[in-house]
Amino acid sequence: MGDEYTASIVIWPGALWPVALVVMYTAMFGHFVGVCLVVAGVARLADPAARADRRAWRWLPAGTLLAAVIVVLAFSPPGESVRSWILD
């Protein structure tokens, strides 16, 4: 920010503009979706039917753990710095 050499650079020219919108919306709302996924995963792990299903019991903890890691990284100072850089 505030760099006179990169202030006028267009990062998302022409056809890449739809990609920029997806990246910006993900940066704005992705960590909130991650919190919802962690809550839903923990609730599903508490369900006895999910514990009885072998396939669900193998993949659900892994997905919940990955979502939790993403949430922790998104709310960390480096994650907030990257988010503000993307949204700037």
mmCIF file as gemmi writes it, N, C-alpha and C atoms, coordinates in Angstrom:
data_model
loop_
_atom_site.group_PDB
_atom_site.id
_atom_site.type_symbol
_atom_site.label_atom_id
_atom_site.label_alt_id
_atom_site.label_comp_id
_atom_site.label_asym_id
_atom_site.label_entity_id
_atom_site.label_seq_id
_atom_site.pdbx_PDB_ins_code
_atom_site.Cartn_x
_atom_site.Cartn_y
_atom_site.Cartn_z
_atom_site.occupancy
_atom_site.B_iso_or_equiv
_atom_site.pdbx_formal_charge
_atom_site.auth_seq_id
_atom_site.auth_asym_id
_atom_site.pdbx_PDB_model_num
ATOM 1 N N . MET Axp A 1 ? 0.822 -1.182 0 1 0 ? 1 A 1
ATOM 2 C CA . MET Axp A 1 ? 0 0 0 1 0 ? 1 A 1
ATOM 3 C C . MET Axp A 1 ? 0.867 1.247 0 1 0 ? 1 A 1
ATOM 4 N N . GLY Axp A 2 ? 0.46 2.193 -0.762 1 0 ? 2 A 1
ATOM 5 C CA . GLY Axp A 2 ? 1.174 3.443 -0.803 1 0 ? 2 A 1
ATOM 6 C C . GLY Axp A 2 ? 2.422 3.428 -1.669 1 0 ? 2 A 1
ATOM 7 N N . ASP Axp A 3 ? 2.64 2.351 -2.425 1 0 ? 3 A 1
ATOM 8 C CA . ASP Axp A 3 ? 3.813 2.266 -3.283 1 0 ? 3 A 1
ATOM 9 C C . ASP Axp A 3 ? 3.504 2.975 -4.598 1 0 ? 3 A 1
ATOM 10 N N . GLU Axp A 4 ? 4.285 3.978 -4.931 1 0 ? 4 A 1
ATOM 11 C CA . GLU Axp A 4 ? 4.006 4.762 -6.141 1 0 ? 4 A 1
ATOM 12 C C . GLU Axp A 4 ? 4.229 3.963 -7.42 1 0 ? 4 A 1
ATOM 13 N N . TYR Axp A 5 ? 5.042 2.902 -7.367 1 0 ? 5 A 1
ATOM 14 C CA . TYR Axp A 5 ? 5.338 2.126 -8.566 1 0 ? 5 A 1
ATOM 15 C C . TYR Axp A 5 ? 4.238 1.118 -8.891 1 0 ? 5 A 1
ATOM 16 N N . THR Axp A 6 ? 3.541 0.632 -7.881 1 0 ? 6 A 1
ATOM 17 C CA . THR Axp A 6 ? 2.496 -0.362 -8.133 1 0 ? 6 A 1
ATOM 18 C C . THR Axp A 6 ? 1.09 0.206 -7.967 1 0 ? 6 A 1
ATOM 19 N N . ALA Axp A 7 ? 0.949 1.462 -7.709 1 0 ? 7 A 1
ATOM 20 C CA . ALA Axp A 7 ? -0.373 2.046 -7.468 1 0 ? 7 A 1
ATOM 21 C C . ALA Axp A 7 ? -1.245 2.03 -8.713 1 0 ? 7 A 1
ATOM 22 N N . SER Axp A 8 ? -0.666 2.111 -9.888 1 0 ? 8 A 1
ATOM 23 C CA . SER Axp A 8 ? -1.461 2.184 -11.112 1 0 ? 8 A 1
ATOM 24 C C . SER Axp A 8 ? -1.533 0.856 -11.863 1 0 ? 8 A 1
ATOM 25 N N . ILE Axp A 9 ? -1.067 -0.228 -11.271 1 0 ? 9 A 1
ATOM 26 C CA . ILE Axp A 9 ? -1.087 -1.526 -11.949 1 0 ? 9 A 1
ATOM 27 C C . ILE Axp A 9 ? -2.483 -2.128 -11.862 1 0 ? 9 A 1
ATOM 28 N N . VAL Axp A 10 ? -2.979 -2.625 -12.985 1 0 ? 10 A 1
ATOM 29 C CA . VAL Axp A 10 ? -4.265 -3.31 -13.024 1 0 ? 10 A 1
ATOM 30 C C . VAL Axp A 10 ? -3.996 -4.801 -12.834 1 0 ? 10 A 1
ATOM 31 N N . ILE Axp A 11 ? -4.426 -5.338 -11.708 1 0 ? 11 A 1
ATOM 32 C CA . ILE Axp A 11 ? -4.137 -6.738 -11.391 1 0 ? 11 A 1
ATOM 33 C C . ILE Axp A 11 ? -5.072 -7.684 -12.134 1 0 ? 11 A 1
ATOM 34 N N . TRP Axp A 12 ? -6.334 -7.314 -12.288 1 0 ? 12 A 1
ATOM 35 C CA . TRP Axp A 12 ? -7.327 -8.188 -12.896 1 0 ? 12 A 1
ATOM 36 C C . TRP Axp A 12 ? -7.817 -7.6 -14.224 1 0 ? 12 A 1
ATOM 37 N N . PRO Axp A 13 ? -7.031 -7.679 -15.28 1 0 ? 13 A 1
ATOM 38 C CA . PRO Axp A 13 ? -7.454 -7.076 -16.541 1 0 ? 13 A 1
ATOM 39 C C . PRO Axp A 13 ? -8.458 -7.943 -17.298 1 0 ? 13 A 1
ATOM 40 N N . GLY Axp A 14 ? -9.333 -7.304 -18.007 1 0 ? 14 A 1
ATOM 41 C CA . GLY Axp A 14 ? -10.225 -7.94 -18.971 1 0 ? 14 A 1
ATOM 42 C C . GLY Axp A 14 ? -10.961 -9.17 -18.503 1 0 ? 14 A 1
ATOM 43 N N . ALA Axp A 15 ? -10.64 -10.312 -19.111 1 0 ? 15 A 1
ATOM 44 C CA . ALA Axp A 15 ? -11.372 -11.554 -18.884 1 0 ? 15 A 1
ATOM 45 C C . ALA Axp A 15 ? -11.152 -12.132 -17.494 1 0 ? 15 A 1
ATOM 46 N N . LEU Axp A 16 ? -10.158 -11.67 -16.771 1 0 ? 16 A 1
ATOM 47 C CA . LEU Axp A 16 ? -9.914 -12.183 -15.417 1 0 ? 16 A 1
ATOM 48 C C . LEU Axp A 16 ? -10.793 -11.521 -14.362 1 0 ? 16 A 1
ATOM 49 N N . TRP Axp A 17 ? -11.591 -10.542 -14.729 1 0 ? 17 A 1
ATOM 50 C CA . TRP Axp A 17 ? -12.413 -9.858 -13.754 1 0 ? 17 A 1
ATOM 51 C C . TRP Axp A 17 ? -13.384 -10.796 -13.026 1 0 ? 17 A 1
ATOM 52 N N . PRO Axp A 18 ? -14.035 -11.783 -13.685 1 0 ? 18 A 1
ATOM 53 C CA . PRO Axp A 18 ? -14.886 -12.723 -12.928 1 0 ? 18 A 1
ATOM 54 C C . PRO Axp A 18 ? -14.096 -13.513 -11.882 1 0 ? 18 A 1
ATOM 55 N N . VAL Axp A 19 ? -12.864 -13.838 -12.179 1 0 ? 19 A 1
ATOM 56 C CA . VAL Axp A 19 ? -12.024 -14.532 -11.199 1 0 ? 19 A 1
ATOM 57 C C . VAL Axp A 19 ? -11.757 -13.626 -10.003 1 0 ? 19 A 1
ATOM 58 N N . ALA Axp A 20 ? -11.56 -12.359 -10.257 1 0 ? 20 A 1
ATOM 59 C CA . ALA Axp A 20 ? -11.325 -11.402 -9.175 1 0 ? 20 A 1
ATOM 60 C C . ALA Axp A 20 ? -12.536 -11.322 -8.256 1 0 ? 20 A 1
ATOM 61 N N . LEU Axp A 21 ? -13.721 -11.351 -8.829 1 0 ? 21 A 1
ATOM 62 C CA . LEU Axp A 21 ? -14.925 -11.31 -7.993 1 0 ? 21 A 1
ATOM 63 C C . LEU Axp A 21 ? -15.029 -12.535 -7.105 1 0 ? 21 A 1
ATOM 64 N N . VAL Axp A 22 ? -14.734 -13.705 -7.653 1 0 ? 22 A 1
ATOM 65 C CA . VAL Axp A 22 ? -14.778 -14.936 -6.857 1 0 ? 22 A 1
ATOM 66 C C . VAL Axp A 22 ? -13.752 -14.88 -5.735 1 0 ? 22 A 1
ATOM 67 N N . VAL Axp A 23 ? -12.55 -14.419 -6.039 1 0 ? 23 A 1
ATOM 68 C CA . VAL Axp A 23 ? -11.493 -14.326 -5.025 1 0 ? 23 A 1
ATOM 69 C C . VAL Axp A 23 ? -11.878 -13.321 -3.944 1 0 ? 23 A 1
ATOM 70 N N . MET Axp A 24 ? -12.45 -12.2 -4.335 1 0 ? 24 A 1
ATOM 71 C CA . MET Axp A 24 ? -12.825 -11.188 -3.343 1 0 ? 24 A 1
ATOM 72 C C . MET Axp A 24 ? -13.968 -11.673 -2.455 1 0 ? 24 A 1
ATOM 73 N N . TYR Axp A 25 ? -14.981 -12.322 -3.041 1 0 ? 25 A 1
ATOM 74 C CA . TYR Axp A 25 ? -16.077 -12.844 -2.222 1 0 ? 25 A 1
ATOM 75 C C . TYR Axp A 25 ? -15.591 -13.959 -1.291 1 0 ? 25 A 1
ATOM 76 N N . THR Axp A 26 ? -14.66 -14.772 -1.768 1 0 ? 26 A 1
ATOM 77 C CA . THR Axp A 26 ? -14.095 -15.812 -0.913 1 0 ? 26 A 1
ATOM 78 C C . THR Axp A 26 ? -13.296 -15.194 0.228 1 0 ? 26 A 1
ATOM 79 N N . ALA Axp A 27 ? -12.551 -14.158 -0.052 1 0 ? 27 A 1
ATOM 80 C CA . ALA Axp A 27 ? -11.782 -13.488 1.002 1 0 ? 27 A 1
ATOM 81 C C . ALA Axp A 27 ? -12.7 -12.82 2.02 1 0 ? 27 A 1
ATOM 82 N N . MET Axp A 28 ? -13.849 -12.301 1.563 1 0 ? 28 A 1
ATOM 83 C CA . MET Axp A 28 ? -14.765 -11.624 2.477 1 0 ? 28 A 1
ATOM 84 C C . MET Axp A 28 ? -15.544 -12.609 3.343 1 0 ? 28 A 1
ATOM 85 N N . PHE Axp A 29 ? -16.03 -13.697 2.743 1 0 ? 29 A 1
ATOM 86 C CA . PHE Axp A 29 ? -16.978 -14.561 3.445 1 0 ? 29 A 1
ATOM 87 C C . PHE Axp A 29 ? -16.477 -15.979 3.692 1 0 ? 29 A 1
ATOM 88 N N . GLY Axp A 30 ? -15.326 -16.337 3.189 1 0 ? 30 A 1
ATOM 89 C CA . GLY Axp A 30 ? -14.844 -17.712 3.29 1 0 ? 30 A 1
ATOM 90 C C . GLY Axp A 30 ? -14.626 -18.185 4.709 1 0 ? 30 A 1
ATOM 91 N N . HIS Axp A 31 ? -14.099 -17.331 5.566 1 0 ? 31 A 1
ATOM 92 C CA . HIS Axp A 31 ? -13.836 -17.752 6.939 1 0 ? 31 A 1
ATOM 93 C C . HIS Axp A 31 ? -15.136 -17.933 7.718 1 0 ? 31 A 1
ATOM 94 N N . PHE Axp A 32 ? -16.175 -17.183 7.389 1 0 ? 32 A 1
ATOM 95 C CA . PHE Axp A 32 ? -17.466 -17.381 8.05 1 0 ? 32 A 1
ATOM 96 C C . PHE Axp A 32 ? -18.11 -18.697 7.608 1 0 ? 32 A 1
ATOM 97 N N . VAL Axp A 33 ? -17.96 -19.04 6.353 1 0 ? 33 A 1
ATOM 98 C CA . VAL Axp A 33 ? -18.437 -20.339 5.866 1 0 ? 33 A 1
ATOM 99 C C . VAL Axp A 33 ? -17.658 -21.459 6.549 1 0 ? 33 A 1
ATOM 100 N N . GLY Axp A 34 ? -16.367 -21.251 6.756 1 0 ? 34 A 1
ATOM 101 C CA . GLY Axp A 34 ? -15.55 -22.233 7.456 1 0 ? 34 A 1
ATOM 102 C C . GLY Axp A 34 ? -16.021 -22.476 8.88 1 0 ? 34 A 1
ATOM 103 N N . VAL Axp A 35 ? -16.416 -21.418 9.583 1 0 ? 35 A 1
ATOM 104 C CA . VAL Axp A 35 ? -16.952 -21.57 10.945 1 0 ? 35 A 1
ATOM 105 C C . VAL Axp A 35 ? -18.233 -22.401 10.907 1 0 ? 35 A 1
ATOM 106 N N . CYS Axp A 36 ? -19.091 -22.135 9.94 1 0 ? 36 A 1
ATOM 107 C CA . CYS Axp A 36 ? -20.326 -22.921 9.807 1 0 ? 36 A 1
ATOM 108 C C . CYS Axp A 36 ? -20.02 -24.381 9.516 1 0 ? 36 A 1
ATOM 109 N N . LEU Axp A 37 ? -19.01 -24.64 8.69 1 0 ? 37 A 1
ATOM 110 C CA . LEU Axp A 37 ? -18.63 -26.016 8.389 1 0 ? 37 A 1
ATOM 111 C C . LEU Axp A 37 ? -18.079 -26.74 9.615 1 0 ? 37 A 1
ATOM 112 N N . VAL Axp A 38 ? -17.317 -26.043 10.432 1 0 ? 38 A 1
ATOM 113 C CA . VAL Axp A 38 ? -16.793 -26.662 11.654 1 0 ? 38 A 1
ATOM 114 C C . VAL Axp A 38 ? -17.937 -26.999 12.607 1 0 ? 38 A 1
ATOM 115 N N . VAL Axp A 39 ? -18.872 -26.085 12.784 1 0 ? 39 A 1
ATOM 116 C CA . VAL Axp A 39 ? -20.012 -26.339 13.669 1 0 ? 39 A 1
ATOM 117 C C . VAL Axp A 39 ? -20.842 -27.507 13.148 1 0 ? 39 A 1
ATOM 118 N N . ALA Axp A 40 ? -21.105 -27.536 11.842 1 0 ? 40 A 1
ATOM 119 C CA . ALA Axp A 40 ? -21.882 -28.627 11.263 1 0 ? 40 A 1
ATOM 120 C C . ALA Axp A 40 ? -21.127 -29.954 11.368 1 0 ? 40 A 1
ATOM 121 N N . GLY Axp A 41 ? -19.815 -29.931 11.182 1 0 ? 41 A 1
ATOM 122 C CA . GLY Axp A 41 ? -19.026 -31.153 11.29 1 0 ? 41 A 1
ATOM 123 C C . GLY Axp A 41 ? -19.01 -31.701 12.699 1 0 ? 41 A 1
ATOM 124 N N . VAL Axp A 42 ? -18.881 -30.825 13.69 1 0 ? 42 A 1
ATOM 125 C CA . VAL Axp A 42 ? -18.895 -31.272 15.086 1 0 ? 42 A 1
ATOM 126 C C . VAL Axp A 42 ? -20.271 -31.819 15.448 1 0 ? 42 A 1
ATOM 127 N N . ALA Axp A 43 ? -21.316 -31.165 14.983 1 0 ? 43 A 1
ATOM 128 C CA . ALA Axp A 43 ? -22.669 -31.659 15.255 1 0 ? 43 A 1
ATOM 129 C C . ALA Axp A 43 ? -22.887 -33.016 14.601 1 0 ? 43 A 1
ATOM 130 N N . ARG Axp A 44 ? -22.378 -33.175 13.408 1 0 ? 44 A 1
ATOM 131 C CA . ARG Axp A 44 ? -22.532 -34.466 12.712 1 0 ? 44 A 1
ATOM 132 C C . ARG Axp A 44 ? -21.692 -35.551 13.373 1 0 ? 44 A 1
ATOM 133 N N . LEU Axp A 45 ? -20.523 -35.203 13.88 1 0 ? 45 A 1
ATOM 134 C CA . LEU Axp A 45 ? -19.695 -36.184 14.582 1 0 ? 45 A 1
ATOM 135 C C . LEU Axp A 45 ? -20.339 -36.637 15.889 1 0 ? 45 A 1
ATOM 136 N N . ALA Axp A 46 ? -21.156 -35.796 16.495 1 0 ? 46 A 1
ATOM 137 C CA . ALA Axp A 46 ? -21.85 -36.174 17.723 1 0 ? 46 A 1
ATOM 138 C C . ALA Axp A 46 ? -23.042 -37.089 17.459 1 0 ? 46 A 1
ATOM 139 N N . ASP Axp A 47 ? -23.457 -37.203 16.222 1 0 ? 47 A 1
ATOM 140 C CA . ASP Axp A 47 ? -24.604 -38.036 15.852 1 0 ? 47 A 1
ATOM 141 C C . ASP Axp A 47 ? -24.202 -39.511 15.855 1 0 ? 47 A 1
ATOM 142 N N . PRO Axp A 48 ? -24.928 -40.362 16.556 1 0 ? 48 A 1
ATOM 143 C CA . PRO Axp A 48 ? -24.58 -41.791 16.58 1 0 ? 48 A 1
ATOM 144 C C . PRO Axp A 48 ? -24.668 -42.457 15.21 1 0 ? 48 A 1
ATOM 145 N N . ALA Axp A 49 ? -25.56 -41.98 14.357 1 0 ? 49 A 1
ATOM 146 C CA . ALA Axp A 49 ? -25.665 -42.576 13.026 1 0 ? 49 A 1
ATOM 147 C C . ALA Axp A 49 ? -24.4 -42.332 12.208 1 0 ? 49 A 1
ATOM 148 N N . ALA Axp A 50 ? -23.785 -41.166 12.378 1 0 ? 50 A 1
ATOM 149 C CA . ALA Axp A 50 ? -22.538 -40.875 11.66 1 0 ? 50 A 1
ATOM 150 C C . ALA Axp A 50 ? -21.399 -41.723 12.202 1 0 ? 50 A 1
ATOM 151 N N . ARG Axp A 51 ? -21.401 -41.981 13.5 1 0 ? 51 A 1
ATOM 152 C CA . ARG Axp A 51 ? -20.355 -42.832 14.073 1 0 ? 51 A 1
ATOM 153 C C . ARG Axp A 51 ? -20.504 -44.264 13.616 1 0 ? 51 A 1
ATOM 154 N N . ALA Axp A 52 ? -21.73 -44.696 13.317 1 0 ? 52 A 1
ATOM 155 C CA . ALA Axp A 52 ? -21.958 -46.074 12.869 1 0 ? 52 A 1
ATOM 156 C C . ALA Axp A 52 ? -21.527 -46.279 11.419 1 0 ? 52 A 1
ATOM 157 N N . ASP Axp A 53 ? -21.583 -45.22 10.625 1 0 ? 53 A 1
ATOM 158 C CA . ASP Axp A 53 ? -21.185 -45.325 9.211 1 0 ? 53 A 1
ATOM 159 C C . ASP Axp A 53 ? -19.672 -45.216 9.112 1 0 ? 53 A 1
ATOM 160 N N . ARG Axp A 54 ? -19.055 -46.299 8.649 1 0 ? 54 A 1
ATOM 161 C CA . ARG Axp A 54 ? -17.588 -46.353 8.611 1 0 ? 54 A 1
ATOM 162 C C . ARG Axp A 54 ? -16.973 -45.312 7.7 1 0 ? 54 A 1
ATOM 163 N N . ARG Axp A 55 ? -17.568 -45.15 6.516 1 0 ? 55 A 1
ATOM 164 C CA . ARG Axp A 55 ? -17.011 -44.195 5.569 1 0 ? 55 A 1
ATOM 165 C C . ARG Axp A 55 ? -17.126 -42.766 6.08 1 0 ? 55 A 1
ATOM 166 N N . ALA Axp A 56 ? -18.285 -42.437 6.665 1 0 ? 56 A 1
ATOM 167 C CA . ALA Axp A 56 ? -18.466 -41.083 7.198 1 0 ? 56 A 1
ATOM 168 C C . ALA Axp A 56 ? -17.525 -40.857 8.376 1 0 ? 56 A 1
ATOM 169 N N . TRP Axp A 57 ? -17.322 -41.851 9.199 1 0 ? 57 A 1
ATOM 170 C CA . TRP Axp A 57 ? -16.458 -41.69 10.373 1 0 ? 57 A 1
ATOM 171 C C . TRP Axp A 57 ? -15.004 -41.5 9.966 1 0 ? 57 A 1
ATOM 172 N N . ARG Axp A 58 ? -14.644 -41.994 8.8 1 0 ? 58 A 1
ATOM 173 C CA . ARG Axp A 58 ? -13.263 -41.825 8.344 1 0 ? 58 A 1
ATOM 174 C C . ARG Axp A 58 ? -13.033 -40.446 7.741 1 0 ? 58 A 1
ATOM 175 N N . TRP Axp A 59 ? -13.977 -39.908 6.97 1 0 ? 59 A 1
ATOM 176 C CA . TRP Axp A 59 ? -13.764 -38.654 6.25 1 0 ? 59 A 1
ATOM 177 C C . TRP Axp A 59 ? -14.261 -37.43 6.997 1 0 ? 59 A 1
ATOM 178 N N . LEU Axp A 60 ? -15.269 -37.577 7.831 1 0 ? 60 A 1
ATOM 179 C CA . LEU Axp A 60 ? -15.835 -36.429 8.524 1 0 ? 60 A 1
ATOM 180 C C . LEU Axp A 60 ? -14.871 -35.776 9.508 1 0 ? 60 A 1
ATOM 181 N N . PRO Axp A 61 ? -14.141 -36.519 10.327 1 0 ? 61 A 1
ATOM 182 C CA . PRO Axp A 61 ? -13.165 -35.847 11.2 1 0 ? 61 A 1
ATOM 183 C C . PRO Axp A 61 ? -12.062 -35.131 10.419 1 0 ? 61 A 1
ATOM 184 N N . ALA Axp A 62 ? -11.639 -35.732 9.31 1 0 ? 62 A 1
ATOM 185 C CA . ALA Axp A 62 ? -10.583 -35.101 8.499 1 0 ? 62 A 1
ATOM 186 C C . ALA Axp A 62 ? -11.086 -33.785 7.904 1 0 ? 62 A 1
ATOM 187 N N . GLY Axp A 63 ? -12.292 -33.774 7.371 1 0 ? 63 A 1
ATOM 188 C CA . GLY Axp A 63 ? -12.856 -32.549 6.8 1 0 ? 63 A 1
ATOM 189 C C . GLY Axp A 63 ? -13.103 -31.486 7.847 1 0 ? 63 A 1
ATOM 190 N N . THR Axp A 64 ? -13.58 -31.906 9.016 1 0 ? 64 A 1
ATOM 191 C CA . THR Axp A 64 ? -13.819 -30.958 10.102 1 0 ? 64 A 1
ATOM 192 C C . THR Axp A 64 ? -12.505 -30.359 10.584 1 0 ? 64 A 1
ATOM 193 N N . LEU Axp A 65 ? -11.481 -31.181 10.692 1 0 ? 65 A 1
ATOM 194 C CA . LEU Axp A 65 ? -10.173 -30.694 11.122 1 0 ? 65 A 1
ATOM 195 C C . LEU Axp A 65 ? -9.583 -29.718 10.102 1 0 ? 65 A 1
ATOM 196 N N . LEU Axp A 66 ? -9.7 -30.026 8.819 1 0 ? 66 A 1
ATOM 197 C CA . LEU Axp A 66 ? -9.195 -29.114 7.791 1 0 ? 66 A 1
ATOM 198 C C . LEU Axp A 66 ? -9.951 -27.785 7.803 1 0 ? 66 A 1
ATOM 199 N N . ALA Axp A 67 ? -11.266 -27.829 7.991 1 0 ? 67 A 1
ATOM 200 C CA . ALA Axp A 67 ? -12.04 -26.59 8.072 1 0 ? 67 A 1
ATOM 201 C C . ALA Axp A 67 ? -11.625 -25.776 9.295 1 0 ? 67 A 1
ATOM 202 N N . ALA Axp A 68 ? -11.356 -26.459 10.411 1 0 ? 68 A 1
ATOM 203 C CA . ALA Axp A 68 ? -10.917 -25.752 11.622 1 0 ? 68 A 1
ATOM 204 C C . ALA Axp A 68 ? -9.555 -25.097 11.411 1 0 ? 68 A 1
ATOM 205 N N . VAL Axp A 69 ? -8.656 -25.781 10.712 1 0 ? 69 A 1
ATOM 206 C CA . VAL Axp A 69 ? -7.335 -25.206 10.427 1 0 ? 69 A 1
ATOM 207 C C . VAL Axp A 69 ? -7.478 -23.969 9.541 1 0 ? 69 A 1
ATOM 208 N N . ILE Axp A 70 ? -8.361 -24.034 8.561 1 0 ? 70 A 1
ATOM 209 C CA . ILE Axp A 70 ? -8.583 -22.89 7.677 1 0 ? 70 A 1
ATOM 210 C C . ILE Axp A 70 ? -9.134 -21.706 8.461 1 0 ? 70 A 1
ATOM 211 N N . VAL Axp A 71 ? -10.049 -21.97 9.388 1 0 ? 71 A 1
ATOM 212 C CA . VAL Axp A 71 ? -10.625 -20.883 10.196 1 0 ? 71 A 1
ATOM 213 C C . VAL Axp A 71 ? -9.548 -20.248 11.081 1 0 ? 71 A 1
ATOM 214 N N . VAL Axp A 72 ? -8.724 -21.084 11.71 1 0 ? 72 A 1
ATOM 215 C CA . VAL Axp A 72 ? -7.658 -20.548 12.569 1 0 ? 72 A 1
ATOM 216 C C . VAL Axp A 72 ? -6.684 -19.705 11.745 1 0 ? 72 A 1
ATOM 217 N N . LEU Axp A 73 ? -6.308 -20.205 10.573 1 0 ? 73 A 1
ATOM 218 C CA . LEU Axp A 73 ? -5.392 -19.437 9.724 1 0 ? 73 A 1
ATOM 219 C C . LEU Axp A 73 ? -6.029 -18.155 9.207 1 0 ? 73 A 1
ATOM 220 N N . ALA Axp A 74 ? -7.313 -18.189 8.908 1 0 ? 74 A 1
ATOM 221 C CA . ALA Axp A 74 ? -7.989 -16.997 8.382 1 0 ? 74 A 1
ATOM 222 C C . ALA Axp A 74 ? -8.094 -15.896 9.427 1 0 ? 74 A 1
ATOM 223 N N . PHE Axp A 75 ? -8.238 -16.275 10.697 1 0 ? 75 A 1
ATOM 224 C CA . PHE Axp A 75 ? -8.361 -15.275 11.747 1 0 ? 75 A 1
ATOM 225 C C . PHE Axp A 75 ? -7.022 -14.908 12.376 1 0 ? 75 A 1
ATOM 226 N N . SER Axp A 76 ? -5.938 -15.516 11.917 1 0 ? 76 A 1
ATOM 227 C CA . SER Axp A 76 ? -4.613 -15.168 12.433 1 0 ? 76 A 1
ATOM 228 C C . SER Axp A 76 ? -4.161 -13.843 11.804 1 0 ? 76 A 1
ATOM 229 N N . PRO Axp A 77 ? -3.175 -13.167 12.401 1 0 ? 77 A 1
ATOM 230 C CA . PRO Axp A 77 ? -2.702 -11.906 11.814 1 0 ? 77 A 1
ATOM 231 C C . PRO Axp A 77 ? -2.212 -12.035 10.362 1 0 ? 77 A 1
ATOM 232 N N . PRO Axp A 78 ? -1.466 -13.091 9.984 1 0 ? 78 A 1
ATOM 233 C CA . PRO Axp A 78 ? -1.105 -13.193 8.564 1 0 ? 78 A 1
ATOM 234 C C . PRO Axp A 78 ? -2.319 -13.399 7.659 1 0 ? 78 A 1
ATOM 235 N N . GLY Axp A 79 ? -3.304 -14.147 8.124 1 0 ? 79 A 1
ATOM 236 C CA . GLY Axp A 79 ? -4.516 -14.351 7.328 1 0 ? 79 A 1
ATOM 237 C C . GLY Axp A 79 ? -5.292 -13.062 7.132 1 0 ? 79 A 1
ATOM 238 N N . GLU Axp A 80 ? -5.375 -12.271 8.181 1 0 ? 80 A 1
ATOM 239 C CA . GLU Axp A 80 ? -6.049 -10.978 8.063 1 0 ? 80 A 1
ATOM 240 C C . GLU Axp A 80 ? -5.275 -10.035 7.153 1 0 ? 80 A 1
ATOM 241 N N . SER Axp A 81 ? -3.955 -10.138 7.174 1 0 ? 81 A 1
ATOM 242 C CA . SER Axp A 81 ? -3.132 -9.307 6.293 1 0 ? 81 A 1
ATOM 243 C C . SER Axp A 81 ? -3.353 -9.682 4.829 1 0 ? 81 A 1
ATOM 244 N N . VAL Axp A 82 ? -3.401 -10.98 4.545 1 0 ? 82 A 1
ATOM 245 C CA . VAL Axp A 82 ? -3.639 -11.422 3.166 1 0 ? 82 A 1
ATOM 246 C C . VAL Axp A 82 ? -5.04 -11.022 2.729 1 0 ? 82 A 1
ATOM 247 N N . ARG Axp A 83 ? -6.026 -11.179 3.626 1 0 ? 83 A 1
ATOM 248 C CA . ARG Axp A 83 ? -7.391 -10.79 3.28 1 0 ? 83 A 1
ATOM 249 C C . ARG Axp A 83 ? -7.487 -9.296 2.975 1 0 ? 83 A 1
ATOM 250 N N . SER Axp A 84 ? -6.851 -8.466 3.777 1 0 ? 84 A 1
ATOM 251 C CA . SER Axp A 84 ? -6.909 -7.026 3.505 1 0 ? 84 A 1
ATOM 252 C C . SER Axp A 84 ? -6.151 -6.674 2.231 1 0 ? 84 A 1
ATOM 253 N N . TRP Axp A 85 ? -5.094 -7.421 1.908 1 0 ? 85 A 1
ATOM 254 C CA . TRP Axp A 85 ? -4.367 -7.189 0.668 1 0 ? 85 A 1
ATOM 255 C C . TRP Axp A 85 ? -5.221 -7.552 -0.53 1 0 ? 85 A 1
ATOM 256 N N . ILE Axp A 86 ? -5.965 -8.659 -0.441 1 0 ? 86 A 1
ATOM 257 C CA . ILE Axp A 86 ? -6.823 -9.071 -1.552 1 0 ? 86 A 1
ATOM 258 C C . ILE Axp A 86 ? -7.963 -8.075 -1.739 1 0 ? 86 A 1
ATOM 259 N N . LEU Axp A 87 ? -8.539 -7.615 -0.658 1 0 ? 87 A 1
ATOM 260 C CA . LEU Axp A 87 ? -9.693 -6.716 -0.745 1 0 ? 87 A 1
ATOM 261 C C . LEU Axp A 87 ? -9.318 -5.277 -1.056 1 0 ? 87 A 1
ATOM 262 N N . ASP Axp A 88 ? -8.032 -4.955 -0.969 1 0 ? 88 A 1
ATOM 263 C CA . ASP Axp A 88 ? -7.608 -3.579 -1.223 1 0 ? 88 A 1
ATOM 264 C C . ASP Axp A 88 ? -7.608 -3.242 -2.673 1 0 ? 88 A 1
